[in-house]
Amino acid sequence: MIDTAALKRDWLANPRAEILAGIVVALALIPEAIGFSIIAGVDPRVGLYASITIAIVIAFTGGRPGMISAATAAVAVVVVPLVRDHGVEYLFAATILMGIFQAIAALLRLDLLMQFVSRSVITGFVNALAILIFMAQLPQLIDVPWMTYPLVAGALAIIYLLPRVTTAIPSPLVAIIVLGCITIGLDMDVNTVSDMGELPEGLPFFVMPDVPLTWETFTIIAPYSATMAAVGLLESLLTAQIVDDMTHTTSNKRRESAGQGAANIITAFFGGMGGCAMIGQSVINVTSGGRGRLSTFTAGLTLLILLWLLGPLVGQIPMAALVAIMIMVSIGTFSWNSIPNLQKHPWQSSVVMVTTVVVVVATHNLALGVLAGVLLSGIFFTQKVMGMFSVSRHREGDTAVYTATGQIFFASVDRFTEALGPESTQPDPASHVVIDVSSAHFWDISAIDALDKVVERMRRNGRSVEVTGLNTASADLVDRFALTDKTGVEIGLAPHP
């Protein structure tokens, strides 16, 4: 049954703004797709065809309306050795397997792992991408004709000042048209899109990858496919979260994972390389008025039409206009509040954010940066939870009562066993010991093993031991994994607070 409400929201809410935003994105995709093809060591057509097919397919299959997916540098850098050693046909086969892995990831709900990515990591990811986007424009600003600089400045002026007069047409599109007319009309000697690489002639067509269907082929492409799938999903899901924040809406991350898989499988059959979501183009789309699937579809369709019918004209677009747009994207993407927040936020959060930025910028590997940030976040969180643990002791007649408070897990078990040291070493040793854990929680088998050791050690030294106050979840772990007592014997069972 067709969901008419979703159809209107995602496709027909604001067709004019969606179409214009898609046109702007299509023009911005061309030089980047060519550049990513060069990085991967393949013909520019491979990146351009990928951008066309991925954008069109993801418009229907994706879970984040308004987000742009196409050929990306994150995936391109992964396949360089594969293309160099085995050729472009193996790249197509690897892209198909990449899509299959992503579909499997959707079935396994691996998108839920995004819950472990902290806000500090996302902020660092955003800032690092903004820096990389700006750095990618530097080759077009160094050792270029002097007219480039006033053209870039003029384009930026149009981009930022025109919205104060009218928002009827996206200002980046106006900048492209104005600069194109100036440079073509005056025959200026400036870098153009055609200088990035030869634009393809004709349409992409269906073709099967020319590789042997053998186990050897699988062993060659599988490691690359797995890496491409992981990097692609990571960047796509993080970008989806950023677009969620920009539009104050939610998205279906599981559908997005499956949609990325479908888009990559299809693009490989049309001569394209693997891709994923693009934060730069997604920001362009959203800031230009694109919120639904129509803008994403328009971007892919417009790119197809531009290359098919208007290739020579598109090739004359000055790079200065596109550089200005990407500078606008980098400025808009960077989280400027994160700079003063370095002093306001906890130092651990600031360290995570800065580490993510430094690793991404230094390696140009988004996955490594996010991994470093997530690991640091986990370490700091573990230290914080460890600090919430304590044990106190007091006497009640002939009984020594140890009261444990906080979380007992693998990182705090050493403190737990030390705090409940041999009773015989106390100044006033008691013959009977009560371990009260009503204000504590046992999280894993390491914690249960620590409790076993404490009870066994005290009994070995001649003390009678009673453990009281276990909540339901902790008691269940004791029943399943304890080697000494089980609940209901000597260990009292209390309801979960």
Short mmCIF file of C-alpha atoms in Angstrom, two decimals:
data_model
loop_
_atom_site.label_atom_id
_atom_site.label_comp_id
_atom_site.label_asym_id
_atom_site.label_seq_id
_atom_site.Cartn_x
_atom_site.Cartn_y
_atom_site.Cartn_z
CA MET A 1 0.00 0.00 0.00
CA ILE A 2 1.37 3.42 -0.99
CA ASP A 3 1.96 5.86 1.86
CA THR A 4 0.57 9.00 0.25
CA ALA A 5 1.60 11.19 3.20
CA ALA A 6 5.24 10.08 2.89
CA LEU A 7 5.07 10.47 -0.90
CA LYS A 8 3.90 14.07 -0.61
CA ARG A 9 6.43 14.86 2.14
CA ASP A 10 9.47 13.33 0.44
CA TRP A 11 8.72 14.11 -3.22
CA LEU A 12 6.12 16.85 -3.60
CA ALA A 13 6.49 19.11 -0.55
CA ASN A 14 8.40 21.88 -2.37
CA PRO A 15 9.22 20.77 -5.94
CA ARG A 16 10.67 24.08 -7.10
CA ALA A 17 13.18 24.37 -4.27
CA GLU A 18 14.03 20.68 -4.49
CA ILE A 19 14.75 20.81 -8.23
CA LEU A 20 16.88 23.95 -7.99
CA ALA A 21 18.86 22.50 -5.08
CA GLY A 22 19.44 19.30 -7.06
CA ILE A 23 20.81 21.28 -10.01
CA VAL A 24 23.32 23.05 -7.76
CA VAL A 25 24.44 19.72 -6.28
CA ALA A 26 24.83 18.16 -9.74
CA LEU A 27 27.21 20.90 -10.85
CA ALA A 28 29.23 20.58 -7.65
CA LEU A 29 29.45 16.79 -8.08
CA ILE A 30 31.28 16.91 -11.41
CA PRO A 31 34.78 18.06 -10.36
CA GLU A 32 34.72 15.95 -7.20
CA ALA A 33 33.67 12.80 -9.06
CA ILE A 34 36.50 13.36 -11.55
CA GLY A 35 38.94 13.98 -8.72
CA PHE A 36 37.90 10.80 -6.90
CA SER A 37 38.31 8.81 -10.11
CA ILE A 38 41.87 10.12 -10.40
CA ILE A 39 42.52 9.11 -6.78
CA ALA A 40 41.29 5.58 -7.46
CA GLY A 41 43.32 5.38 -10.68
CA VAL A 42 40.36 4.89 -13.02
CA ASP A 43 38.80 6.74 -15.97
CA PRO A 44 36.75 9.84 -14.97
CA ARG A 45 33.67 8.11 -16.37
CA VAL A 46 33.80 5.58 -13.52
CA GLY A 47 33.35 8.28 -10.87
CA LEU A 48 30.81 10.28 -12.87
CA TYR A 49 28.67 7.24 -13.71
CA ALA A 50 28.81 6.22 -10.05
CA SER A 51 27.58 9.64 -8.96
CA ILE A 52 24.69 9.43 -11.42
CA THR A 53 23.48 5.95 -10.54
CA ILE A 54 24.04 6.14 -6.77
CA ALA A 55 22.20 9.46 -6.48
CA ILE A 56 19.23 8.21 -8.52
CA VAL A 57 18.96 4.85 -6.74
CA ILE A 58 19.44 6.18 -3.20
CA ALA A 59 16.65 8.70 -3.80
CA PHE A 60 14.27 5.72 -3.78
CA THR A 61 16.03 3.29 -1.43
CA GLY A 62 17.69 5.55 1.17
CA GLY A 63 16.44 6.25 4.66
CA ARG A 64 17.52 9.91 4.91
CA PRO A 65 15.63 12.18 2.49
CA GLY A 66 17.65 15.16 1.33
CA MET A 67 21.02 13.46 1.78
CA ILE A 68 23.31 13.19 -1.27
CA SER A 69 25.26 10.02 -2.02
CA ALA A 70 27.76 9.58 -4.83
CA ALA A 71 31.37 8.57 -5.49
CA THR A 72 33.53 9.63 -2.53
CA ALA A 73 37.18 9.98 -1.60
CA ALA A 74 36.67 7.79 1.48
CA VAL A 75 35.91 4.80 -0.74
CA ALA A 76 38.28 5.80 -3.55
CA VAL A 77 41.40 5.68 -1.39
CA VAL A 78 40.58 2.14 -0.28
CA VAL A 79 40.55 0.66 -3.80
CA VAL A 80 43.81 2.11 -5.10
CA PRO A 81 45.83 -1.13 -4.60
CA LEU A 82 43.00 -3.25 -6.05
CA VAL A 83 42.81 -1.20 -9.26
CA ARG A 84 46.60 -1.04 -9.55
CA ASP A 85 47.14 -4.77 -9.10
CA HIS A 86 44.05 -6.29 -10.74
CA GLY A 87 42.30 -3.68 -12.90
CA VAL A 88 39.00 -1.83 -12.99
CA GLU A 89 36.88 -4.94 -13.60
CA TYR A 90 37.82 -6.22 -10.16
CA LEU A 91 36.77 -2.83 -8.78
CA PHE A 92 33.29 -3.37 -10.22
CA ALA A 93 33.12 -6.85 -8.69
CA ALA A 94 34.33 -5.53 -5.34
CA THR A 95 31.66 -2.82 -5.45
CA ILE A 96 28.93 -5.44 -5.93
CA LEU A 97 30.24 -7.40 -2.94
CA MET A 98 30.47 -4.14 -1.00
CA GLY A 99 26.76 -3.61 -1.56
CA ILE A 100 25.98 -7.17 -0.47
CA PHE A 101 27.95 -6.66 2.76
CA GLN A 102 26.03 -3.45 3.42
CA ALA A 103 22.71 -5.22 2.89
CA ILE A 104 23.80 -7.91 5.36
CA ALA A 105 24.78 -5.15 7.81
CA ALA A 106 21.25 -3.76 7.53
CA LEU A 107 19.77 -7.19 8.27
CA LEU A 108 22.03 -7.53 11.32
CA ARG A 109 21.07 -4.02 12.51
CA LEU A 110 24.69 -2.89 12.65
CA ASP A 111 23.36 0.66 12.29
CA LEU A 112 22.62 0.44 16.03
CA LEU A 113 26.36 0.65 16.64
CA MET A 114 25.99 4.38 15.94
CA GLN A 115 24.62 4.64 19.47
CA PHE A 116 28.19 4.24 20.69
CA VAL A 117 29.40 7.28 18.74
CA SER A 118 29.37 10.21 21.16
CA ARG A 119 28.45 13.78 20.33
CA SER A 120 32.11 14.78 20.74
CA VAL A 121 33.11 12.27 18.04
CA ILE A 122 30.41 13.56 15.68
CA THR A 123 31.55 17.15 16.27
CA GLY A 124 35.15 16.14 15.56
CA PHE A 125 34.05 14.26 12.44
CA VAL A 126 32.19 17.34 11.17
CA ASN A 127 35.09 19.69 11.87
CA ALA A 128 37.60 17.36 10.24
CA LEU A 129 35.46 17.08 7.12
CA ALA A 130 35.15 20.86 6.95
CA ILE A 131 38.94 21.16 7.11
CA LEU A 132 39.44 18.46 4.46
CA ILE A 133 36.88 20.10 2.16
CA PHE A 134 38.74 23.41 2.43
CA MET A 135 42.14 21.77 1.95
CA ALA A 136 40.84 20.05 -1.19
CA GLN A 137 40.25 23.49 -2.74
CA LEU A 138 43.83 24.69 -2.22
CA PRO A 139 45.19 23.21 -5.49
CA GLN A 140 42.69 25.45 -7.31
CA LEU A 141 43.96 28.49 -5.39
CA ILE A 142 47.72 27.99 -5.75
CA ASP A 143 49.72 28.77 -8.91
CA VAL A 144 46.60 29.78 -10.84
CA PRO A 145 45.87 32.83 -13.02
CA TRP A 146 45.41 35.97 -10.91
CA MET A 147 41.84 36.42 -12.19
CA THR A 148 40.89 33.35 -10.18
CA TYR A 149 41.03 35.26 -6.89
CA PRO A 150 38.59 38.06 -7.74
CA LEU A 151 36.30 35.46 -9.33
CA VAL A 152 36.26 33.40 -6.13
CA ALA A 153 35.68 36.53 -4.06
CA GLY A 154 32.88 37.61 -6.38
CA ALA A 155 31.25 34.18 -6.18
CA LEU A 156 31.43 34.21 -2.38
CA ALA A 157 29.86 37.68 -2.37
CA ILE A 158 26.97 36.38 -4.50
CA ILE A 159 26.55 33.28 -2.34
CA TYR A 160 26.35 35.22 0.93
CA LEU A 161 24.71 38.51 -0.16
CA LEU A 162 22.07 37.37 -2.67
CA PRO A 163 19.93 35.58 -0.01
CA ARG A 164 19.48 38.99 1.69
CA VAL A 165 17.75 40.20 -1.48
CA THR A 166 15.94 37.06 -2.66
CA THR A 167 15.89 33.33 -2.04
CA ALA A 168 13.87 32.52 -5.15
CA ILE A 169 16.94 30.93 -6.76
CA PRO A 170 19.74 29.27 -4.75
CA SER A 171 22.65 31.69 -4.57
CA PRO A 172 25.28 29.02 -5.45
CA LEU A 173 23.45 28.38 -8.74
CA VAL A 174 23.43 32.11 -9.48
CA ALA A 175 27.16 32.26 -8.75
CA ILE A 176 27.86 29.45 -11.22
CA ILE A 177 25.77 31.10 -13.95
CA VAL A 178 27.25 34.59 -13.42
CA LEU A 179 30.87 33.45 -13.32
CA GLY A 180 30.30 31.14 -16.27
CA CYS A 181 28.91 34.01 -18.35
CA ILE A 182 31.80 36.29 -17.36
CA THR A 183 34.61 33.82 -18.07
CA ILE A 184 33.07 32.53 -21.31
CA GLY A 185 32.05 35.98 -22.54
CA LEU A 186 35.45 37.53 -21.81
CA ASP A 187 37.36 34.39 -22.84
CA MET A 188 39.29 34.38 -19.55
CA ASP A 189 42.22 32.05 -19.15
CA VAL A 190 41.15 30.32 -15.93
CA ASN A 191 40.85 26.71 -14.86
CA THR A 192 37.59 25.06 -15.91
CA VAL A 193 35.82 21.79 -15.19
CA SER A 194 37.23 20.25 -18.39
CA ASP A 195 40.74 20.80 -17.02
CA MET A 196 39.96 18.25 -14.27
CA GLY A 197 39.56 15.44 -16.81
CA GLU A 198 37.75 14.38 -19.95
CA LEU A 199 34.00 14.36 -19.60
CA PRO A 200 32.30 11.19 -20.86
CA GLU A 201 30.26 11.06 -24.02
CA GLY A 202 27.12 8.94 -24.00
CA LEU A 203 25.09 7.25 -21.28
CA PRO A 204 26.14 4.59 -18.79
CA PHE A 205 25.07 1.11 -19.89
CA PHE A 206 24.53 -2.23 -18.18
CA VAL A 207 27.52 -4.56 -18.17
CA MET A 208 28.64 -7.54 -16.11
CA PRO A 209 32.09 -7.29 -14.47
CA ASP A 210 34.56 -9.26 -16.59
CA VAL A 211 36.09 -11.35 -13.80
CA PRO A 212 36.20 -15.13 -13.27
CA LEU A 213 33.55 -16.34 -10.80
CA THR A 214 35.99 -18.28 -8.64
CA TRP A 215 36.96 -18.55 -5.00
CA GLU A 216 40.26 -16.86 -5.86
CA THR A 217 38.40 -13.81 -7.14
CA PHE A 218 36.40 -13.70 -3.92
CA THR A 219 39.53 -13.84 -1.77
CA ILE A 220 41.01 -10.96 -3.78
CA ILE A 221 38.04 -8.62 -3.58
CA ALA A 222 36.54 -9.56 -0.18
CA PRO A 223 39.00 -7.59 2.01
CA TYR A 224 38.53 -4.48 -0.11
CA SER A 225 34.75 -4.93 -0.21
CA ALA A 226 34.53 -5.28 3.56
CA THR A 227 36.60 -2.14 4.09
CA MET A 228 34.61 -0.21 1.49
CA ALA A 229 31.34 -1.32 3.08
CA ALA A 230 32.45 -0.34 6.58
CA VAL A 231 33.84 3.05 5.55
CA GLY A 232 30.81 3.76 3.36
CA LEU A 233 28.30 2.91 6.07
CA LEU A 234 30.22 4.84 8.71
CA GLU A 235 30.35 8.01 6.64
CA SER A 236 26.74 7.60 5.49
CA LEU A 237 25.31 7.08 8.96
CA LEU A 238 27.31 9.95 10.43
CA THR A 239 26.24 12.22 7.58
CA ALA A 240 22.63 11.12 8.11
CA GLN A 241 22.90 12.16 11.75
CA ILE A 242 24.29 15.55 10.72
CA VAL A 243 21.44 16.09 8.23
CA ASP A 244 19.01 15.02 10.95
CA ASP A 245 20.40 17.79 13.15
CA MET A 246 20.32 20.37 10.35
CA THR A 247 16.72 19.64 9.41
CA HIS A 248 15.46 18.82 12.93
CA THR A 249 14.05 15.54 11.64
CA THR A 250 14.78 11.85 12.09
CA SER A 251 15.78 9.20 9.57
CA ASN A 252 15.65 5.42 9.17
CA LYS A 253 19.28 4.32 9.60
CA ARG A 254 18.53 0.68 8.87
CA ARG A 255 16.86 1.58 5.58
CA GLU A 256 19.76 3.86 4.77
CA SER A 257 22.21 0.98 5.27
CA ALA A 258 20.19 -1.28 2.97
CA GLY A 259 19.72 1.56 0.48
CA GLN A 260 23.46 2.18 0.29
CA GLY A 261 23.94 -1.51 -0.44
CA ALA A 262 21.39 -1.48 -3.26
CA ALA A 263 22.87 1.68 -4.77
CA ASN A 264 26.39 0.25 -4.81
CA ILE A 265 25.29 -3.04 -6.34
CA ILE A 266 23.44 -1.27 -9.14
CA THR A 267 26.17 1.29 -9.85
CA ALA A 268 28.73 -1.49 -10.38
CA PHE A 269 26.57 -2.94 -13.17
CA PHE A 270 26.62 0.47 -14.89
CA GLY A 271 30.37 1.00 -14.79
CA GLY A 272 30.56 2.96 -11.55
CA MET A 273 32.78 2.73 -8.48
CA GLY A 274 31.52 2.40 -4.93
CA GLY A 275 30.29 5.42 -3.02
CA CYS A 276 28.43 6.65 0.02
CA ALA A 277 26.88 9.78 1.50
CA MET A 278 28.71 13.07 0.95
CA ILE A 279 28.53 15.62 3.72
CA GLY A 280 29.66 18.52 1.52
CA GLN A 281 27.01 17.97 -1.16
CA SER A 282 24.41 17.15 1.50
CA VAL A 283 25.08 20.51 3.16
CA ILE A 284 24.83 22.25 -0.24
CA ASN A 285 21.52 20.50 -0.85
CA VAL A 286 20.01 21.35 2.53
CA THR A 287 21.18 24.97 2.52
CA SER A 288 19.84 25.37 -1.03
CA GLY A 289 16.39 24.21 0.03
CA GLY A 290 16.59 20.46 -0.61
CA ARG A 291 14.82 18.44 2.08
CA GLY A 292 13.27 15.48 0.28
CA ARG A 293 14.03 12.68 -2.13
CA LEU A 294 13.24 14.81 -5.18
CA SER A 295 16.39 16.91 -4.69
CA THR A 296 18.59 13.79 -4.55
CA PHE A 297 16.91 12.31 -7.63
CA THR A 298 17.21 15.65 -9.45
CA ALA A 299 20.93 15.79 -8.70
CA GLY A 300 21.53 12.40 -10.32
CA LEU A 301 19.22 13.06 -13.27
CA THR A 302 20.63 16.55 -13.88
CA LEU A 303 24.18 15.19 -13.82
CA LEU A 304 23.14 12.61 -16.41
CA ILE A 305 21.57 15.25 -18.66
CA LEU A 306 24.49 17.64 -18.25
CA LEU A 307 27.04 15.02 -19.30
CA TRP A 308 24.86 13.64 -22.08
CA LEU A 309 23.59 16.81 -23.74
CA LEU A 310 25.61 19.73 -22.36
CA GLY A 311 29.04 18.23 -21.84
CA PRO A 312 31.00 20.91 -23.74
CA LEU A 313 29.17 23.74 -21.98
CA VAL A 314 29.59 22.15 -18.55
CA GLY A 315 33.29 21.76 -19.27
CA GLN A 316 33.60 25.57 -19.54
CA ILE A 317 32.27 26.24 -16.02
CA PRO A 318 35.09 28.00 -14.14
CA MET A 319 36.48 26.07 -11.20
CA ALA A 320 36.48 29.36 -9.27
CA ALA A 321 32.69 29.14 -8.94
CA LEU A 322 32.78 25.57 -7.64
CA VAL A 323 35.69 26.38 -5.31
CA ALA A 324 33.67 29.25 -3.83
CA ILE A 325 30.73 26.89 -3.23
CA MET A 326 32.94 24.35 -1.48
CA ILE A 327 34.51 27.09 0.66
CA MET A 328 30.96 28.06 1.65
CA VAL A 329 30.31 24.42 2.50
CA SER A 330 33.44 24.13 4.64
CA ILE A 331 32.56 27.31 6.54
CA GLY A 332 28.97 26.17 7.06
CA THR A 333 29.99 22.64 8.02
CA PHE A 334 32.53 23.56 10.69
CA SER A 335 31.05 23.66 14.19
CA TRP A 336 32.30 27.08 15.26
CA ASN A 337 30.73 26.70 18.71
CA SER A 338 33.13 23.86 19.38
CA ILE A 339 36.03 26.31 19.74
CA PRO A 340 34.71 28.27 22.77
CA ASN A 341 33.23 25.01 24.07
CA LEU A 342 36.76 23.65 24.49
CA GLN A 343 36.91 25.62 27.75
CA LYS A 344 33.29 25.05 28.76
CA HIS A 345 32.94 21.33 28.13
CA PRO A 346 34.62 18.60 30.25
CA TRP A 347 38.23 18.19 29.22
CA GLN A 348 37.59 14.57 28.26
CA SER A 349 34.99 15.63 25.66
CA SER A 350 37.38 18.22 24.25
CA VAL A 351 40.19 15.67 23.98
CA VAL A 352 37.89 13.26 22.11
CA MET A 353 36.80 15.97 19.68
CA VAL A 354 40.31 17.25 18.99
CA THR A 355 41.73 13.73 18.63
CA THR A 356 39.07 12.85 16.06
CA VAL A 357 39.91 15.99 14.07
CA VAL A 358 43.67 15.45 14.20
CA VAL A 359 43.54 11.77 13.19
CA VAL A 360 41.13 12.39 10.28
CA VAL A 361 43.07 15.37 8.95
CA ALA A 362 46.44 13.65 9.35
CA THR A 363 45.41 10.37 7.72
CA HIS A 364 42.54 11.52 5.48
CA ASN A 365 40.84 8.39 6.82
CA LEU A 366 37.45 9.09 8.36
CA ALA A 367 37.14 5.58 9.79
CA LEU A 368 40.42 5.84 11.71
CA GLY A 369 39.44 9.19 13.18
CA VAL A 370 36.03 7.98 14.33
CA LEU A 371 37.56 4.77 15.70
CA ALA A 372 40.10 6.79 17.71
CA GLY A 373 37.34 9.03 19.05
CA VAL A 374 35.08 6.13 20.00
CA LEU A 375 37.93 4.31 21.78
CA LEU A 376 38.84 7.43 23.75
CA SER A 377 35.19 7.99 24.63
CA GLY A 378 34.98 4.42 25.92
CA ILE A 379 38.13 4.81 28.00
CA PHE A 380 36.97 8.07 29.56
CA PHE A 381 33.51 6.64 30.24
CA THR A 382 35.04 3.59 31.91
CA GLN A 383 37.21 5.80 34.10
CA LYS A 384 34.18 7.87 35.06
CA VAL A 385 32.16 4.81 36.04
CA MET A 386 35.13 3.42 37.98
CA GLY A 387 35.21 6.63 40.01
CA MET A 388 31.61 6.03 41.08
CA PHE A 389 32.56 2.88 43.04
CA SER A 390 33.34 2.65 46.76
CA VAL A 391 33.41 0.16 49.66
CA SER A 392 33.00 1.02 53.35
CA ARG A 393 33.32 -1.21 56.47
CA HIS A 394 31.80 -0.99 59.92
CA ARG A 395 31.23 -3.32 62.89
CA GLU A 396 27.85 -4.49 64.18
CA GLY A 397 28.71 -6.56 67.26
CA ASP A 398 30.66 -9.62 66.14
CA THR A 399 29.84 -8.92 62.50
CA ALA A 400 31.85 -6.87 60.00
CA VAL A 401 29.61 -5.29 57.38
CA TYR A 402 31.15 -4.30 54.03
CA THR A 403 28.89 -1.98 52.01
CA ALA A 404 29.66 -1.78 48.29
CA THR A 405 28.28 1.13 46.26
CA GLY A 406 28.44 1.67 42.51
CA GLN A 407 29.20 -0.37 39.42
CA ILE A 408 31.27 -3.54 39.60
CA PHE A 409 32.64 -4.70 36.23
CA PHE A 410 35.91 -5.68 34.61
CA ALA A 411 37.52 -2.27 35.21
CA SER A 412 36.61 -2.04 38.91
CA VAL A 413 37.08 -5.64 40.09
CA ASP A 414 40.63 -5.04 41.33
CA ARG A 415 39.44 -2.22 43.58
CA PHE A 416 36.59 -4.44 44.77
CA THR A 417 38.85 -7.33 45.78
CA GLU A 418 41.38 -4.99 47.42
CA ALA A 419 38.70 -3.14 49.41
CA LEU A 420 37.40 -6.47 50.73
CA GLY A 421 40.85 -7.68 51.71
CA PRO A 422 41.44 -10.46 54.23
CA GLU A 423 39.38 -9.73 57.34
CA SER A 424 42.30 -10.92 59.45
CA THR A 425 44.31 -7.84 58.45
CA GLN A 426 41.73 -5.46 59.94
CA PRO A 427 42.47 -3.84 63.35
CA ASP A 428 39.26 -5.41 64.71
CA PRO A 429 38.74 -8.65 62.77
CA ALA A 430 35.32 -10.27 63.06
CA SER A 431 34.40 -13.92 62.76
CA HIS A 432 31.30 -13.19 60.68
CA VAL A 433 31.28 -11.02 57.53
CA VAL A 434 28.30 -9.54 55.66
CA ILE A 435 28.86 -8.11 52.17
CA ASP A 436 26.01 -5.71 51.45
CA VAL A 437 25.67 -5.02 47.70
CA SER A 438 22.16 -3.52 47.72
CA SER A 439 23.64 -0.27 46.37
CA ALA A 440 25.87 -1.97 43.82
CA HIS A 441 25.38 -3.71 40.48
CA PHE A 442 27.36 -6.61 39.03
CA TRP A 443 27.68 -6.24 35.25
CA ASP A 444 29.76 -9.14 33.94
CA ILE A 445 31.44 -12.44 34.72
CA SER A 446 34.59 -10.59 35.83
CA ALA A 447 32.54 -9.05 38.65
CA ILE A 448 31.05 -12.44 39.61
CA ASP A 449 34.52 -13.98 39.59
CA ALA A 450 35.75 -11.21 41.91
CA LEU A 451 32.87 -11.90 44.32
CA ASP A 452 33.73 -15.62 44.25
CA LYS A 453 37.36 -14.88 45.13
CA VAL A 454 36.45 -12.59 48.02
CA VAL A 455 33.97 -15.09 49.54
CA GLU A 456 36.32 -18.04 49.06
CA ARG A 457 39.29 -16.18 50.57
CA MET A 458 37.36 -15.14 53.68
CA ARG A 459 36.02 -18.64 54.23
CA ARG A 460 39.49 -20.09 53.78
CA ASN A 461 40.61 -17.81 56.60
CA GLY A 462 37.90 -19.15 58.92
CA ARG A 463 35.18 -16.52 58.46
CA SER A 464 31.53 -17.16 57.76
CA VAL A 465 30.35 -14.98 54.87
CA GLU A 466 26.93 -13.76 53.81
CA VAL A 467 26.23 -11.71 50.69
CA THR A 468 23.04 -9.65 50.83
CA GLY A 469 21.16 -7.18 48.66
CA LEU A 470 21.78 -8.60 45.19
CA ASN A 471 19.35 -7.10 42.72
CA THR A 472 17.57 -9.33 40.22
CA ALA A 473 20.01 -8.87 37.34
CA SER A 474 23.08 -9.39 39.53
CA ALA A 475 21.52 -12.44 41.18
CA ASP A 476 20.87 -13.93 37.76
CA LEU A 477 24.57 -13.59 36.90
CA VAL A 478 25.48 -15.23 40.21
CA ASP A 479 23.16 -18.17 39.53
CA ARG A 480 24.64 -18.67 36.10
CA PHE A 481 28.35 -18.10 36.68
CA ALA A 482 29.27 -18.18 40.40
CA LEU A 483 31.42 -21.09 41.56
CA THR A 484 30.67 -20.79 45.29
CA ASP A 485 27.16 -19.81 46.38
CA LYS A 486 23.99 -19.53 44.35
CA THR A 487 21.11 -17.27 45.23
CA GLY A 488 18.70 -18.78 47.70
CA VAL A 489 21.43 -20.63 49.61
CA GLU A 490 23.46 -18.11 51.56
CA ILE A 491 23.08 -15.14 49.22
CA GLY A 492 20.01 -13.05 49.94
CA LEU A 493 17.96 -11.89 46.95
CA ALA A 494 16.54 -8.38 46.84
CA PRO A 495 14.32 -6.95 44.13
CA HIS A 496 15.88 -4.64 41.57
CA PRO A 497 15.66 -1.12 42.96
#
